[in-house]
C-alpha positions as YAML, in Angstrom:
chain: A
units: angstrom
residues:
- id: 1
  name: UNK
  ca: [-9.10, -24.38, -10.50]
- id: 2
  name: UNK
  ca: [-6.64, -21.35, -10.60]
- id: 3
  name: UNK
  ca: [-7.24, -18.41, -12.83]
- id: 4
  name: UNK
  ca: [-4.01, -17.20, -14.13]
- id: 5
  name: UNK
  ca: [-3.86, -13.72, -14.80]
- id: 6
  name: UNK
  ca: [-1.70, -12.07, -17.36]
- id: 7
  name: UNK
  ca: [-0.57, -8.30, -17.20]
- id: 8
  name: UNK
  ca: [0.22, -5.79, -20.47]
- id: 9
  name: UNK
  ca: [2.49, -3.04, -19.69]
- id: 10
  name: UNK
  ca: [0.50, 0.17, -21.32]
- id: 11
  name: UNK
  ca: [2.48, 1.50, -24.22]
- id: 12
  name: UNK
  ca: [0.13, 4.38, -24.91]
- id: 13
  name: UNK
  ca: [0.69, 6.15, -21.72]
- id: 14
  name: UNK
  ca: [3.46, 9.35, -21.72]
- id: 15
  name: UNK
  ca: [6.17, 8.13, -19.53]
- id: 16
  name: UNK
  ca: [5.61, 11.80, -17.85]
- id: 17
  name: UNK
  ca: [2.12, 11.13, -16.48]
- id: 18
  name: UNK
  ca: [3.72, 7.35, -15.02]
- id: 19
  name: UNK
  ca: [6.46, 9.60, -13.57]
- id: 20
  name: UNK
  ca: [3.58, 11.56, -12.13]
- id: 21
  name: UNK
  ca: [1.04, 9.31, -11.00]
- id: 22
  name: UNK
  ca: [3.36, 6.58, -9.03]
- id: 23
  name: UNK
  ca: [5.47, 9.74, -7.76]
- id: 24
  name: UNK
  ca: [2.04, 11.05, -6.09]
- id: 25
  name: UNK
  ca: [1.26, 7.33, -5.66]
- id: 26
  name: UNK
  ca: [4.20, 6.35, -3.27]
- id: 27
  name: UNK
  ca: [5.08, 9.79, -1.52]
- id: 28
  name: UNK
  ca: [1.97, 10.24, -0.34]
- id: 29
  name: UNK
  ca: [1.44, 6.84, 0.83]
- id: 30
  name: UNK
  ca: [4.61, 7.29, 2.87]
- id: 31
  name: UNK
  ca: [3.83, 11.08, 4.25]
- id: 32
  name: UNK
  ca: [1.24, 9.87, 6.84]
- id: 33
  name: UNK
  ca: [3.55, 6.85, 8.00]
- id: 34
  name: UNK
  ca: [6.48, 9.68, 8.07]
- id: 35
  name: UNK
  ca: [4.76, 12.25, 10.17]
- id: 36
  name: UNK
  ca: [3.74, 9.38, 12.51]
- id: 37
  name: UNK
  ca: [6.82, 7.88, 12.81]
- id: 38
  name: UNK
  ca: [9.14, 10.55, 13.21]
- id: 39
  name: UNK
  ca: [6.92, 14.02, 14.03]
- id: 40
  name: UNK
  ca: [4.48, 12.69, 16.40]
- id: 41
  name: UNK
  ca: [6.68, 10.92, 19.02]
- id: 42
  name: UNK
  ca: [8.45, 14.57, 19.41]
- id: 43
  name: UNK
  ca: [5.40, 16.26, 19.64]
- id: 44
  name: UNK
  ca: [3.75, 13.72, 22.10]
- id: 45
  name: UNK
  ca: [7.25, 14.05, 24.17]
- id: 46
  name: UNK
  ca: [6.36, 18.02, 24.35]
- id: 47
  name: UNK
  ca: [3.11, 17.27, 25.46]
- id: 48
  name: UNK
  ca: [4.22, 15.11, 28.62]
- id: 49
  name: UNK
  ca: [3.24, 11.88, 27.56]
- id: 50
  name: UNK
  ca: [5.54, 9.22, 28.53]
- id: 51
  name: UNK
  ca: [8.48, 7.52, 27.33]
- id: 52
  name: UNK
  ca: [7.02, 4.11, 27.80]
- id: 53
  name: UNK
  ca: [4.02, 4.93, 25.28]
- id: 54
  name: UNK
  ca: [5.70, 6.78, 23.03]
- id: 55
  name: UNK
  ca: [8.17, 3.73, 22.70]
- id: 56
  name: UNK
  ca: [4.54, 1.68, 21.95]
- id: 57
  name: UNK
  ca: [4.65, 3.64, 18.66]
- id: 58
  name: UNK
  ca: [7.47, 1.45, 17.40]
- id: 59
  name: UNK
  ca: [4.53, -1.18, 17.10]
- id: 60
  name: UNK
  ca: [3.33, 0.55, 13.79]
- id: 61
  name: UNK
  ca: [5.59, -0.81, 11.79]
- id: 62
  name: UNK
  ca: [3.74, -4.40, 12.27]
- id: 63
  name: UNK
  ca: [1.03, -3.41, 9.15]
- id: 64
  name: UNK
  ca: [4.54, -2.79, 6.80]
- id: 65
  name: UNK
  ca: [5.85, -5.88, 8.13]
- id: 66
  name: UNK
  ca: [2.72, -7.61, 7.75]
- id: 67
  name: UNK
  ca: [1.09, -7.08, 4.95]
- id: 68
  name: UNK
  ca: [2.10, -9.96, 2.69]
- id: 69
  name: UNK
  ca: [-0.23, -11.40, 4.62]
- id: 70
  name: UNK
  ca: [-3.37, -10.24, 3.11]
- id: 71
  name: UNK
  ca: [-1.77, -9.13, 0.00]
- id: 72
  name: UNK
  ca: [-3.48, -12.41, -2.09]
- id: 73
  name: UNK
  ca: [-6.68, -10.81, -0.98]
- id: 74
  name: UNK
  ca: [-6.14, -7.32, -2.71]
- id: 75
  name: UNK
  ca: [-4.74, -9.18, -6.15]
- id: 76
  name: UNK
  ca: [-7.57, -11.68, -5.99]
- id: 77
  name: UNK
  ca: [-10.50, -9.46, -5.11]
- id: 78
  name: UNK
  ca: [-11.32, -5.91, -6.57]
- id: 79
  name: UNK
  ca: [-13.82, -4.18, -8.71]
- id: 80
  name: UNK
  ca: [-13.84, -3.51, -12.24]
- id: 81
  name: UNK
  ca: [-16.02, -0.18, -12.85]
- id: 82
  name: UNK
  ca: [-12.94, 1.62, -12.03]
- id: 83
  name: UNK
  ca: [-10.22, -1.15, -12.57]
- id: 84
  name: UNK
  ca: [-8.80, -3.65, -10.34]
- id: 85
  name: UNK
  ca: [-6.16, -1.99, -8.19]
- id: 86
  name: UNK
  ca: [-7.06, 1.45, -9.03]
- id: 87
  name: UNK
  ca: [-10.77, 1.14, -7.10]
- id: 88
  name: UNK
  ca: [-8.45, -0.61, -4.52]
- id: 89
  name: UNK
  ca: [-6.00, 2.71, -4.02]
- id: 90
  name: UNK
  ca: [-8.45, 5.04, -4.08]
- id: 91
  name: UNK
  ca: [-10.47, 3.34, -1.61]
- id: 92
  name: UNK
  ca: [-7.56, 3.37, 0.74]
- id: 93
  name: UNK
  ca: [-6.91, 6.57, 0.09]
- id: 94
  name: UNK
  ca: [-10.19, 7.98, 0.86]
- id: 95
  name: UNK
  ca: [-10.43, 5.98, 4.12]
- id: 96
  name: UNK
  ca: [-7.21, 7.44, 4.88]
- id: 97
  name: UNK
  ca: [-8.28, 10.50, 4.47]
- id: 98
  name: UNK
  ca: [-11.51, 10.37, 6.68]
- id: 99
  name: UNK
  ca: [-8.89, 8.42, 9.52]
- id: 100
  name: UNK
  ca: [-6.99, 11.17, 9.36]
- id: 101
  name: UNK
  ca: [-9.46, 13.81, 9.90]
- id: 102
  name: UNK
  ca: [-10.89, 11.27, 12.64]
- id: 103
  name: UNK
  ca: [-7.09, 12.10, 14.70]
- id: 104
  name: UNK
  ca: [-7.39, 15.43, 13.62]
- id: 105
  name: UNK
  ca: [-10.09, 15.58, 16.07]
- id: 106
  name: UNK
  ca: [-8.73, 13.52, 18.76]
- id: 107
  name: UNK
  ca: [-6.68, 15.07, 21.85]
- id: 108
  name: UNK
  ca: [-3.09, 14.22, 22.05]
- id: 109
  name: UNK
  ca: [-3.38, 13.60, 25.55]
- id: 110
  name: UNK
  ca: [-5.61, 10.74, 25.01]
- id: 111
  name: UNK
  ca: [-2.68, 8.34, 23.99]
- id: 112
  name: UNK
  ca: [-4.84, 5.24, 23.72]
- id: 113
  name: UNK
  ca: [-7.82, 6.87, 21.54]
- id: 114
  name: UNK
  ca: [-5.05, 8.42, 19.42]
- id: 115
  name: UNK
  ca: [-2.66, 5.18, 18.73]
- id: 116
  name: UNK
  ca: [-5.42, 3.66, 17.62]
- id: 117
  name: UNK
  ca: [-6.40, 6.02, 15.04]
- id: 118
  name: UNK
  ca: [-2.71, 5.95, 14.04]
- id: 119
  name: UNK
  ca: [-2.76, 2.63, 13.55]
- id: 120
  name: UNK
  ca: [-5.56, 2.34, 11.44]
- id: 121
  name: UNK
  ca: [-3.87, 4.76, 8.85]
- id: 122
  name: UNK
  ca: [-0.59, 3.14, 9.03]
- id: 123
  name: UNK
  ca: [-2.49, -0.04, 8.04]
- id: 124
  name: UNK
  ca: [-4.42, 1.47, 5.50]
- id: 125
  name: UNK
  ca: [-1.32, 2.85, 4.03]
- id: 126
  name: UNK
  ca: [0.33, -0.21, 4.06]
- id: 127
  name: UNK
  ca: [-2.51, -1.61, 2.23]
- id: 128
  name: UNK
  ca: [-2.66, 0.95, -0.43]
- id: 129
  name: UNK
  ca: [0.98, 0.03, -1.15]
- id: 130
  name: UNK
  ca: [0.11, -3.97, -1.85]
- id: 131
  name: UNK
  ca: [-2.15, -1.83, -4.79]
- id: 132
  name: UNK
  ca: [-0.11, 0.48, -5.80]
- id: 133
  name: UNK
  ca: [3.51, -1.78, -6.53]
- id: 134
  name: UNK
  ca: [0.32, -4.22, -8.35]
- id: 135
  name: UNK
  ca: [-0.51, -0.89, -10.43]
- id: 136
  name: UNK
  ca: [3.23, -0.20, -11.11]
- id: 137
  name: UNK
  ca: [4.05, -3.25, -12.72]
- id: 138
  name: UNK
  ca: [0.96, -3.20, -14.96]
- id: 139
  name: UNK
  ca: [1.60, 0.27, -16.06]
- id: 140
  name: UNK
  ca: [5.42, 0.01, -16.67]
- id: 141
  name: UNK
  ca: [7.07, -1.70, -19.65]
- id: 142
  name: UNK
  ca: [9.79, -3.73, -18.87]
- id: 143
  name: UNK
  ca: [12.65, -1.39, -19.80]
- id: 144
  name: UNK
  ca: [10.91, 1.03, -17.60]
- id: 145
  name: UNK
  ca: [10.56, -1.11, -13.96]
- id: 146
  name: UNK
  ca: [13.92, 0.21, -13.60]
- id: 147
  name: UNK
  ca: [13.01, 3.94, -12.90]
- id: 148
  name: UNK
  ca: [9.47, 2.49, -11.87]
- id: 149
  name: UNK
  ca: [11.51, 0.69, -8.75]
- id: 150
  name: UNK
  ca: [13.83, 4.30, -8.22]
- id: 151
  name: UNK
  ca: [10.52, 6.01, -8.03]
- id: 152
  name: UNK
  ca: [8.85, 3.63, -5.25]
- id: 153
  name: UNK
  ca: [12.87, 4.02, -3.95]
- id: 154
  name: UNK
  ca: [12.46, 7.85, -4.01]
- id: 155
  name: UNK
  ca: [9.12, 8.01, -2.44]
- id: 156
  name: UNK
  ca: [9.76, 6.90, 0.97]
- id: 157
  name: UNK
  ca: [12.22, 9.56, 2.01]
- id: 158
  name: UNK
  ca: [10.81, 12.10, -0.12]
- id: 159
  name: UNK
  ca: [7.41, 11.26, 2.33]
- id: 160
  name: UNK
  ca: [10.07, 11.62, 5.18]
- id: 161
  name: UNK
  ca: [11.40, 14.53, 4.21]
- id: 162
  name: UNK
  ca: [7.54, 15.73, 3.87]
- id: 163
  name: UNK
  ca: [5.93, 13.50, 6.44]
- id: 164
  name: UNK
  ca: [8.75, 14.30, 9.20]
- id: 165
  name: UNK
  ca: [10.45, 17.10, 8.80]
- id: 166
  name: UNK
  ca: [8.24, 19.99, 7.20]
- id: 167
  name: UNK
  ca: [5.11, 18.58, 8.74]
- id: 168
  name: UNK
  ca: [6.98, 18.86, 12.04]
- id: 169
  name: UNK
  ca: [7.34, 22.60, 11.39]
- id: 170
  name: UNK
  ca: [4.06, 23.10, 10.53]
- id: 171
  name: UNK
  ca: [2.96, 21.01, 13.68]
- id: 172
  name: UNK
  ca: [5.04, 23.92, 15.76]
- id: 173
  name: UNK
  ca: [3.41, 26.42, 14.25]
- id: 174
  name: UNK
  ca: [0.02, 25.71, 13.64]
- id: 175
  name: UNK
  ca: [-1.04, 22.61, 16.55]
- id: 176
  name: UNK
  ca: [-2.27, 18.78, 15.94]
- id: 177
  name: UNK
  ca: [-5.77, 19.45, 14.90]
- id: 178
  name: UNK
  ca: [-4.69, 21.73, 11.88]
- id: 179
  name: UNK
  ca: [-1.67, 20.07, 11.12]
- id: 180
  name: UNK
  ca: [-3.22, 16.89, 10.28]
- id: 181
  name: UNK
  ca: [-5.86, 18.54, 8.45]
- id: 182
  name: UNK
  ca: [-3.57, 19.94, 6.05]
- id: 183
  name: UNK
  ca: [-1.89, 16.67, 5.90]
- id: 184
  name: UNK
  ca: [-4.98, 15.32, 4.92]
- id: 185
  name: UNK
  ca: [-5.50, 17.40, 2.59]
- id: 186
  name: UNK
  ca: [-2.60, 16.42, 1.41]
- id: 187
  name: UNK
  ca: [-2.86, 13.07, 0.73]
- id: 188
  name: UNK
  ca: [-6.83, 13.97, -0.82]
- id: 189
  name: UNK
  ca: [-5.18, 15.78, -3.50]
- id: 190
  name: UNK
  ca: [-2.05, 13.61, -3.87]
- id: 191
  name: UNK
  ca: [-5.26, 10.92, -5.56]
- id: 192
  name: UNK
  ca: [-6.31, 13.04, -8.24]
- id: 193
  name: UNK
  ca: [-3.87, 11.99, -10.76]
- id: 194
  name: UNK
  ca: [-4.69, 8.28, -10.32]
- id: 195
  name: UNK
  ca: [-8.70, 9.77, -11.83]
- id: 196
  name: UNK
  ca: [-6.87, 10.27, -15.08]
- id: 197
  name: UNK
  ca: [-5.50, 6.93, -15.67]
- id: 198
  name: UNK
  ca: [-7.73, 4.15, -17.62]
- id: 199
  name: UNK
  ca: [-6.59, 0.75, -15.59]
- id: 200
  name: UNK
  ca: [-7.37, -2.04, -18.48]
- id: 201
  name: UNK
  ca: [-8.81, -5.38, -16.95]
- id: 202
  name: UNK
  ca: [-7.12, -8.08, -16.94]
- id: 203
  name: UNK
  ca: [-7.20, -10.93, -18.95]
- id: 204
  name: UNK
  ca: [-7.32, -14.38, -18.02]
- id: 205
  name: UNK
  ca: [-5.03, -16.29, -20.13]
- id: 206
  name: UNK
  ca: [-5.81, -20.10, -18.99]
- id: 207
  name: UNK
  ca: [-7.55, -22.15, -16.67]
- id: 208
  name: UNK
  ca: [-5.56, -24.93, -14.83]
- id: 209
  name: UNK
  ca: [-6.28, -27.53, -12.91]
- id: 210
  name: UNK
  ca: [-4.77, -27.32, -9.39]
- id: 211
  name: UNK
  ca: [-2.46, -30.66, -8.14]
- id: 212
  name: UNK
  ca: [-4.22, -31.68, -4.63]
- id: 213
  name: UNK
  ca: [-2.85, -30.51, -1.42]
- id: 214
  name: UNK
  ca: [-2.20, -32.51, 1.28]
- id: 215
  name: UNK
  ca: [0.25, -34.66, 3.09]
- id: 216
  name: UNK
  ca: [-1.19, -38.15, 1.29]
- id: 217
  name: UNK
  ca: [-0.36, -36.73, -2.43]
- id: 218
  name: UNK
  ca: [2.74, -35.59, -1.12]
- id: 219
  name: UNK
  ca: [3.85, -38.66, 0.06]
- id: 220
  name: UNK
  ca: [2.87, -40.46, -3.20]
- id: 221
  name: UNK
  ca: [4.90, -38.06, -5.70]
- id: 222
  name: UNK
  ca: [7.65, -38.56, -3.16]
- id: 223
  name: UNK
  ca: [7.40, -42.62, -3.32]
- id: 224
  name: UNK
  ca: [7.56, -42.60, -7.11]
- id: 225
  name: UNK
  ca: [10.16, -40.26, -7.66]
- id: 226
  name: UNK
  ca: [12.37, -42.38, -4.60]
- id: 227
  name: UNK
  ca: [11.37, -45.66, -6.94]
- id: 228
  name: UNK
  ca: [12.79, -44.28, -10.24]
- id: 229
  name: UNK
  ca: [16.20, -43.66, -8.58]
- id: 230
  name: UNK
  ca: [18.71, -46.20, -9.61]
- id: 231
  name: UNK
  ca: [19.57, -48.81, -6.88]
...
């Protein structure tokens, strides 16, 4: 059987705190993936590392490209003390967090040890975003996806312009270990508007019965549509 679920757009929420909560939402989802993509090859390029692995950093854009793949997981699965895909974001968001203090920590020159740390908070941002587009379209009424989808729009270069460029000063001035601490910091704080938000549960508006799967019942349907044709 499949449980379909229906979602309420929330009336009584000030279209200024949805402004701010998916602005914080999205940008700082983006900032670590920004800094990554764009500061640290630069950075790792000053430090001597090679061309070869810093083109191996292109390879953390497979979690954005890959994440519809475990996307029924997140809308299936969740946990309802906090709400479904609010627990979901700010579990993400804490374990990005503690990954990001975890590279904060690791040397540069280790390029192995440190693109997989990467990796694991490109993923987990990539994640977070499966939640937080979920989130969106509960909290937004219709007439409002369409500044809803200029916000998600907005956040990605805003986190560029965050992520990569002023984090890249900062990284000049101040070294990794520091650097990433404040952009962990960052990212903590970028969460707390998400503790003032109520996420309803959902509501399960009908229980249907699934058709079976399988070549057989395929074939059947097939044959009796092919023997209502006209000859």
């Amino acid at each position: 059987m499949a449980l379909q679920v229906q979602s309420h757009p929330q009336q009584n929420i000030h279209p200024a705190f949805k402004v701010v909560l998916l602005s914080s939402l999205y940008t700082s989802q983006f900032l670590p993936s920004a800094f990554f993509f764009q500061a640290l090859p630069i950075f790792l390029r000053q430090q001597g590392v090679s061309l070869q692995v810093i083109g191996l950093m292109g390879l953390l854009t497979l979690p954005w490209m890959l994440k519809f793949l475990w996307a029924p997981l997140i809308d299936r699965y969740g946990f309802r003390r906090w709400g479904h895909y609010k627990s979901w974001i700010i579990i993400f968001q804490i374990l990005k967090v503690m990954a990001l203090i975890a590279c904060a920590s690791i040397d540069a020159s280790n390029s192995v040890l440190l693109f997989g740390g990467v990796f694991i908070v490109v993923t987990l941002a990539a994640t977070q975003d499966i939640a937080t587009d979920a989130l969106a379209v509960r909290l937004l009424a219709p007439h409002e996806r369409g500044w809803g989808n200029g916000i998600q729009s907005a956040g990605r270069p805003i986190g560029g312009i965050l992520g990569g460029g002023v984090m890249l000063l900062v990284l000049d001035q101040l070294g990794w270990s520091l650097s990433v601490g404040i952009l962990a910091a960052g990212v903590l704080v970028a969460l707390l508007p998400l503790f003032w938000y109520q996420e309803p549960r959902r509501s399960i508006d009908n229980i249907a019965i699934k058709r079976p799967r399988g070549v057989r019942p395929s074939i059947g349907r097939y044959l009796n549509v092919a023997r209502r044709l006209p000859p």
